[in-house]
Amino acid sequence: MARDVEYRLPSGIQPTFQKIHLNIDPDTPEYSGVTIIDIDITKPTQRVGFYQLDLQVDSAELVQNQRITPLAIEKGDYDINWGYATREIPVGTYSLKIHFHGKVNTSSDGMYLSSFENKNYIFTQFEDMHARRAFPSFDEPNFKIPYQMTITSPEKQVVVSNTPVEKHEVKDGMQTVTFMKTKPMPTYLIAYTVGPFDSVDLTGLKVPGKIYVPKGYADKTKFVVKHTPEILTALEDFFGIEYPYRKLDFVAVPNFTHGAMENAGLITYRDSLLLLEDEPGLAERSGPLNVIAHELAHQWYGNLVTMAWWDDLWLNEAFASWMASYVMMELYPELNFRDRIIQEGAFGADASPTVKPVKKVVKSQPDVMDGLGLNYSKGESILQMIESLIGTDNFRTGIRAYMKKHAWGNTQADDLWAALDKVSDFNLSAMMKAYLEQPGYPLIEVASDGSVSQQRYHYAGAKVDAQNWAVPLNISYKKDGKISREIVFVDKSSTRLPQLAEADWVFPNDNATGYFRWSIPESQLDNLLADLNVLNNREKKNVLYNMQALLNGGKVGIDSVMKVLNALAQDDDPVVIRASVGTLSEFLYLVNDDNEEAFAKLLNDKYMPLLDKLTLTQGDNDEESVIRLRNQLYSLLGHHSQNASLIEKSEALAKQYVADTTSVPSGIARTALSVTTEQDGKTAWFDTILKTFRASQLPNVKNTLLYSMSFDDEATVNKLLDLALGDDVTPANTVYMVVTVARNLEDQTPLYTWLKANTDALVAKMPAYHVSRMPEFVSTTCDADNLAKAIAFYGPLKDQFEGMARSYDIMMDESNQCLRLKDTYQSDFDAFLAAQ
């Protein structure tokens, strides 16, 4: 990564150690502090730069021995402040001392206040560029140095940070807690929290550990206490390196923008991931366990070894995601992580003509967050593809060497490729650069004569630049009654593989680990469908998902997709059947007033018998795949089958749940509440649900109640939206309430009327990330009238908030793509329904 660019601090000054002393009272909005940063000035200069945002710098000076040089502070671009001396500062070692004060923000980034059950807490979220909101610092990931945190607060508060306490002093009702010096780490991993916490010991670890929870919630942590040690042990075994920090604490945060944050030694989580039933159902376990594995994996990927700059954030997130999936498959096979196809979570966003590469130019915080999800999903998919090519043992060997070589340091992508190239017998570097340094992914087309061509996959009607990849094809093919397998690399626009000529069928994506779409002749597809039993679950799902993608790309018609969907719907495995139900749900944008009865008839004829067989009762011995299939079927049929009996059952289940939230599994309860509240004349349910919500303790129960309401009458819609601004909904959850309303309204006029009247209040409450992403989160639509309303609303706003213009472009692209598909396939879909 190039240094000495305008958006980063100059390379001539290097920090080596930073002390931070903060005076914090959760019950007081203002705070103050002083920081001392030891720096080496390696080139004569007249100014010293540091980051700060929304703070007031009271004084700044350079200290060398007894000599003090005052600095005059001027604000620069990219949140950089410059401290100017009156004369040139010679090369040497100095201490930069800064006194400052500020206000604790009430959003959920930087250092922020969270009020929960009438008690105030201070939390931190410094990734990616938010440490500068709490204290002046060299807030870049490549400045990886030790820190020492001291916090003065009222004695009654619990104070925790990244390291164990070194010294604790009390005077006049105030405590000063000095924590041990940290290992070298970037600013974004600094964390601390202050508040009236309860705690539970995190037992079974080699280091001390606790779970800190809001007052009164200590008894909700048994599940996490039980499983964390085995996850940490699995990670230590994989890396061959013991957990690298002095302690391991978790914090349950009631107001959190993201899911969790891997702060070294003090990992923060949305409270819904830690505060659980003692033994959650199988479907409720996957999320918490996977996130815990992800955050613990970060203690190596990202913390021990850190990317040099934010353009390589995928190094952190892709590896933590891959590692978490590996742990989930090893420890919890009953949760079916082996059958998940990670690529499907990336392909949609990565097909957009406006998408940026995973490795892209990053200058500001919104640049980091642009396409954030692809760092996880596309990044993990690419690593999974590498692992499938070189083998898990070789992959582990390469990763261990990479970790040991770069421990406590910073890396770029090339460092990783160098480590993996050593355990691979092909040019992995060149292949990976194509996938990560250019957007999108290839469509591989196999012809009957064995010709293989590639082009960038794109949606029908979209225009994209021509690109090539070095694509590893892990191919199975059947010829003369014999199935053969081999790996070939396709790196040209067109090539020919004679061995594939005249094959009965070709399946170019063994175990569905490739990051590409593919196409084979229709006759081969028919032969492959006749041989479906030779494919595993992942491969069967890939055939269907791939066909849906070809439809969206304008390469096949609806009949082709339905042919595959119907074949998979007859499968014996719930994992495969669920894929067919999910794909059928992809056509909901084509369901309208004119064809909804025909669609309902299809559901009642073809899918209601399956739900009847499963029943709406979750058995104690149900497998995870059965539970998820039941939930998915019920959601689709409950909302679209128009089945009076199912609606009646839904109301009974909804009544049962609000009376006793332990009596119905959350997956069933969500649909029951949603189906019940979307029926006419049911608005009295609002008060009942809200009362149960306020009386409930478990975050997941609260979420089930709050975000399952599907009212669409204007009066109740306004009540829901007003809730978003009230104390019942945290700032981090505010946008989800708005999204819930948006998705329930066919005509979104009430939504935009409310948004126009409450824009300032909504923006003031939400975290900056949600403000910038509002267009794509709230307003992506497949309705031209609703899109027009969105354009009118965001037009005057999008240039006022950093990052919103980019989100607006994504909203426009995704909405127009859906409208193009609707225009293209509506008549075919109507004809398909009419023929059923």
PDB file of N, CA and C in Angstrom, residues 694-743:
ATOM      1  N   ARG A 694     -42.642  -5.486  25.768  1.00  0.00           N
ATOM      2  CA  ARG A 694     -42.097  -4.730  26.904  1.00  0.00           C
ATOM      3  C   ARG A 694     -41.914  -5.597  28.143  1.00  0.00           C
ATOM      4  N   ALA A 695     -42.666  -6.683  28.228  1.00  0.00           N
ATOM      5  CA  ALA A 695     -42.555  -7.566  29.390  1.00  0.00           C
ATOM      6  C   ALA A 695     -41.491  -8.646  29.211  1.00  0.00           C
ATOM      7  N   SER A 696     -40.969  -8.780  27.982  1.00  0.00           N
ATOM      8  CA  SER A 696     -40.028  -9.862  27.688  1.00  0.00           C
ATOM      9  C   SER A 696     -38.594  -9.446  28.010  1.00  0.00           C
ATOM     10  N   GLN A 697     -37.757 -10.431  28.307  1.00  0.00           N
ATOM     11  CA  GLN A 697     -36.359 -10.172  28.631  1.00  0.00           C
ATOM     12  C   GLN A 697     -35.426 -10.578  27.499  1.00  0.00           C
ATOM     13  N   LEU A 698     -35.597 -11.774  26.949  1.00  0.00           N
ATOM     14  CA  LEU A 698     -34.648 -12.271  25.953  1.00  0.00           C
ATOM     15  C   LEU A 698     -34.690 -11.422  24.686  1.00  0.00           C
ATOM     16  N   PRO A 699     -33.528 -10.947  24.221  1.00  0.00           N
ATOM     17  CA  PRO A 699     -33.503 -10.102  23.017  1.00  0.00           C
ATOM     18  C   PRO A 699     -34.129 -10.762  21.800  1.00  0.00           C
ATOM     19  N   ASN A 700     -33.907 -12.074  21.623  1.00  0.00           N
ATOM     20  CA  ASN A 700     -34.464 -12.735  20.440  1.00  0.00           C
ATOM     21  C   ASN A 700     -35.990 -12.790  20.489  1.00  0.00           C
ATOM     22  N   VAL A 701     -36.556 -12.903  21.666  1.00  0.00           N
ATOM     23  CA  VAL A 701     -38.010 -12.856  21.805  1.00  0.00           C
ATOM     24  C   VAL A 701     -38.514 -11.457  21.455  1.00  0.00           C
ATOM     25  N   LYS A 702     -37.843 -10.443  21.968  1.00  0.00           N
ATOM     26  CA  LYS A 702     -38.212  -9.064  21.647  1.00  0.00           C
ATOM     27  C   LYS A 702     -38.164  -8.834  20.128  1.00  0.00           C
ATOM     28  N   ASN A 703     -37.105  -9.346  19.482  1.00  0.00           N
ATOM     29  CA  ASN A 703     -36.974  -9.163  18.034  1.00  0.00           C
ATOM     30  C   ASN A 703     -38.083  -9.887  17.282  1.00  0.00           C
ATOM     31  N   THR A 704     -38.414 -11.096  17.724  1.00  0.00           N
ATOM     32  CA  THR A 704     -39.498 -11.845  17.076  1.00  0.00           C
ATOM     33  C   THR A 704     -40.803 -11.056  17.142  1.00  0.00           C
ATOM     34  N   LEU A 705     -41.093 -10.493  18.281  1.00  0.00           N
ATOM     35  CA  LEU A 705     -42.340  -9.748  18.455  1.00  0.00           C
ATOM     36  C   LEU A 705     -42.340  -8.457  17.637  1.00  0.00           C
ATOM     37  N   LEU A 706     -41.255  -7.718  17.715  1.00  0.00           N
ATOM     38  CA  LEU A 706     -41.241  -6.379  17.124  1.00  0.00           C
ATOM     39  C   LEU A 706     -41.212  -6.399  15.608  1.00  0.00           C
ATOM     40  N   TYR A 707     -40.411  -7.303  15.038  1.00  0.00           N
ATOM     41  CA  TYR A 707     -40.181  -7.256  13.594  1.00  0.00           C
ATOM     42  C   TYR A 707     -41.037  -8.257  12.822  1.00  0.00           C
ATOM     43  N   SER A 708     -42.021  -8.845  13.483  1.00  0.00           N
ATOM     44  CA  SER A 708     -42.940  -9.744  12.784  1.00  0.00           C
ATOM     45  C   SER A 708     -44.288  -9.087  12.511  1.00  0.00           C
ATOM     46  N   MET A 709     -44.465  -7.870  12.969  1.00  0.00           N
ATOM     47  CA  MET A 709     -45.744  -7.193  12.719  1.00  0.00           C
ATOM     48  C   MET A 709     -45.823  -6.750  11.261  1.00  0.00           C
ATOM     49  N   SER A 710     -46.921  -7.102  10.606  1.00  0.00           N
ATOM     50  CA  SER A 710     -47.067  -6.852   9.168  1.00  0.00           C
ATOM     51  C   SER A 710     -48.277  -5.978   8.852  1.00  0.00           C
ATOM     52  N   PHE A 711     -48.599  -5.063   9.731  1.00  0.00           N
ATOM     53  CA  PHE A 711     -49.730  -4.167   9.489  1.00  0.00           C
ATOM     54  C   PHE A 711     -49.468  -3.306   8.256  1.00  0.00           C
ATOM     55  N   ASP A 712     -50.551  -3.018   7.521  1.00  0.00           N
ATOM     56  CA  ASP A 712     -50.367  -2.134   6.364  1.00  0.00           C
ATOM     57  C   ASP A 712     -51.376  -0.985   6.332  1.00  0.00           C
ATOM     58  N   ASP A 713     -52.233  -0.860   7.385  1.00  0.00           N
ATOM     59  CA  ASP A 713     -53.116   0.308   7.419  1.00  0.00           C
ATOM     60  C   ASP A 713     -52.318   1.497   7.939  1.00  0.00           C
ATOM     61  N   GLU A 714     -52.645   2.681   7.449  1.00  0.00           N
ATOM     62  CA  GLU A 714     -51.805   3.850   7.693  1.00  0.00           C
ATOM     63  C   GLU A 714     -51.680   4.183   9.177  1.00  0.00           C
ATOM     64  N   ALA A 715     -52.755   4.052   9.936  1.00  0.00           N
ATOM     65  CA  ALA A 715     -52.707   4.418  11.354  1.00  0.00           C
ATOM     66  C   ALA A 715     -51.714   3.541  12.111  1.00  0.00           C
ATOM     67  N   THR A 716     -51.758   2.223  11.863  1.00  0.00           N
ATOM     68  CA  THR A 716     -50.853   1.329  12.582  1.00  0.00           C
ATOM     69  C   THR A 716     -49.442   1.413  12.025  1.00  0.00           C
ATOM     70  N   VAL A 717     -49.318   1.651  10.731  1.00  0.00           N
ATOM     71  CA  VAL A 717     -47.991   1.870  10.139  1.00  0.00           C
ATOM     72  C   VAL A 717     -47.299   3.044  10.829  1.00  0.00           C
ATOM     73  N   ASN A 718     -48.037   4.112  11.068  1.00  0.00           N
ATOM     74  CA  ASN A 718     -47.452   5.268  11.753  1.00  0.00           C
ATOM     75  C   ASN A 718     -47.065   4.931  13.190  1.00  0.00           C
ATOM     76  N   LYS A 719     -47.861   4.082  13.850  1.00  0.00           N
ATOM     77  CA  LYS A 719     -47.493   3.653  15.204  1.00  0.00           C
ATOM     78  C   LYS A 719     -46.165   2.877  15.183  1.00  0.00           C
ATOM     79  N   LEU A 720     -46.023   1.988  14.193  1.00  0.00           N
ATOM     80  CA  LEU A 720     -44.790   1.211  14.072  1.00  0.00           C
ATOM     81  C   LEU A 720     -43.594   2.127  13.829  1.00  0.00           C
ATOM     82  N   LEU A 721     -43.770   3.073  12.922  1.00  0.00           N
ATOM     83  CA  LEU A 721     -42.667   3.972  12.593  1.00  0.00           C
ATOM     84  C   LEU A 721     -42.335   4.895  13.763  1.00  0.00           C
ATOM     85  N   ASP A 722     -43.352   5.329  14.487  1.00  0.00           N
ATOM     86  CA  ASP A 722     -43.090   6.148  15.672  1.00  0.00           C
ATOM     87  C   ASP A 722     -42.319   5.351  16.730  1.00  0.00           C
ATOM     88  N   LEU A 723     -42.595   4.046  16.792  1.00  0.00           N
ATOM     89  CA  LEU A 723     -41.829   3.184  17.694  1.00  0.00           C
ATOM     90  C   LEU A 723     -40.340   3.273  17.400  1.00  0.00           C
ATOM     91  N   ALA A 724     -40.015   3.371  16.113  1.00  0.00           N
ATOM     92  CA  ALA A 724     -38.607   3.418  15.702  1.00  0.00           C
ATOM     93  C   ALA A 724     -37.881   4.603  16.321  1.00  0.00           C
ATOM     94  N   LEU A 725     -38.602   5.670  16.614  1.00  0.00           N
ATOM     95  CA  LEU A 725     -37.986   6.862  17.195  1.00  0.00           C
ATOM     96  C   LEU A 725     -38.053   6.876  18.718  1.00  0.00           C
ATOM     97  N   GLY A 726     -38.788   5.944  19.299  1.00  0.00           N
ATOM     98  CA  GLY A 726     -38.959   5.927  20.749  1.00  0.00           C
ATOM     99  C   GLY A 726     -37.904   5.095  21.450  1.00  0.00           C
ATOM    100  N   ASP A 727     -38.039   5.008  22.761  1.00  0.00           N
ATOM    101  CA  ASP A 727     -37.045   4.321  23.581  1.00  0.00           C
ATOM    102  C   ASP A 727     -37.135   2.792  23.479  1.00  0.00           C
ATOM    103  N   ASP A 728     -38.230   2.269  22.961  1.00  0.00           N
ATOM    104  CA  ASP A 728     -38.359   0.818  22.839  1.00  0.00           C
ATOM    105  C   ASP A 728     -37.397   0.233  21.817  1.00  0.00           C
ATOM    106  N   VAL A 729     -36.968   1.050  20.865  1.00  0.00           N
ATOM    107  CA  VAL A 729     -36.090   0.586  19.789  1.00  0.00           C
ATOM    108  C   VAL A 729     -34.755   1.312  19.902  1.00  0.00           C
ATOM    109  N   THR A 730     -33.662   0.554  19.978  1.00  0.00           N
ATOM    110  CA  THR A 730     -32.344   1.169  20.114  1.00  0.00           C
ATOM    111  C   THR A 730     -31.946   1.847  18.803  1.00  0.00           C
ATOM    112  N   PRO A 731     -30.995   2.794  18.859  1.00  0.00           N
ATOM    113  CA  PRO A 731     -30.525   3.432  17.619  1.00  0.00           C
ATOM    114  C   PRO A 731     -30.051   2.418  16.576  1.00  0.00           C
ATOM    115  N   ALA A 732     -29.363   1.379  17.020  1.00  0.00           N
ATOM    116  CA  ALA A 732     -28.848   0.392  16.072  1.00  0.00           C
ATOM    117  C   ALA A 732     -29.954  -0.416  15.405  1.00  0.00           C
ATOM    118  N   ASN A 733     -31.124  -0.508  16.050  1.00  0.00           N
ATOM    119  CA  ASN A 733     -32.237  -1.283  15.488  1.00  0.00           C
ATOM    120  C   ASN A 733     -33.272  -0.421  14.779  1.00  0.00           C
ATOM    121  N   THR A 734     -33.099   0.871  14.836  1.00  0.00           N
ATOM    122  CA  THR A 734     -34.103   1.777  14.276  1.00  0.00           C
ATOM    123  C   THR A 734     -34.360   1.505  12.800  1.00  0.00           C
ATOM    124  N   VAL A 735     -33.300   1.323  12.034  1.00  0.00           N
ATOM    125  CA  VAL A 735     -33.473   1.124  10.593  1.00  0.00           C
ATOM    126  C   VAL A 735     -34.246  -0.165  10.302  1.00  0.00           C
ATOM    127  N   TYR A 736     -34.106  -1.185  11.164  1.00  0.00           N
ATOM    128  CA  TYR A 736     -34.799  -2.452  10.917  1.00  0.00           C
ATOM    129  C   TYR A 736     -36.311  -2.303  11.080  1.00  0.00           C
ATOM    130  N   MET A 737     -36.720  -1.416  11.982  1.00  0.00           N
ATOM    131  CA  MET A 737     -38.144  -1.145  12.122  1.00  0.00           C
ATOM    132  C   MET A 737     -38.675  -0.491  10.853  1.00  0.00           C
ATOM    133  N   VAL A 738     -37.905   0.449  10.309  1.00  0.00           N
ATOM    134  CA  VAL A 738     -38.317   1.130   9.071  1.00  0.00           C
ATOM    135  C   VAL A 738     -38.339   0.147   7.907  1.00  0.00           C
ATOM    136  N   VAL A 739     -37.328  -0.713   7.841  1.00  0.00           N
ATOM    137  CA  VAL A 739     -37.276  -1.731   6.777  1.00  0.00           C
ATOM    138  C   VAL A 739     -38.468  -2.677   6.881  1.00  0.00           C
ATOM    139  N   THR A 740     -38.819  -3.079   8.100  1.00  0.00           N
ATOM    140  CA  THR A 740     -39.968  -3.967   8.305  1.00  0.00           C
ATOM    141  C   THR A 740     -41.234  -3.358   7.725  1.00  0.00           C
ATOM    142  N   VAL A 741     -41.454  -2.087   7.997  1.00  0.00           N
ATOM    143  CA  VAL A 741     -42.641  -1.407   7.467  1.00  0.00           C
ATOM    144  C   VAL A 741     -42.583  -1.341   5.946  1.00  0.00           C
ATOM    145  N   ALA A 742     -41.415  -0.984   5.405  1.00  0.00           N
ATOM    146  CA  ALA A 742     -41.283  -0.840   3.950  1.00  0.00           C
ATOM    147  C   ALA A 742     -41.640  -2.140   3.238  1.00  0.00           C
ATOM    148  N   ARG A 743     -41.206  -3.257   3.783  1.00  0.00           N
ATOM    149  CA  ARG A 743     -41.429  -4.548   3.122  1.00  0.00           C
ATOM    150  C   ARG A 743     -42.876  -5.004   3.218  1.00  0.00           C
TER     151      ARG A 743
END
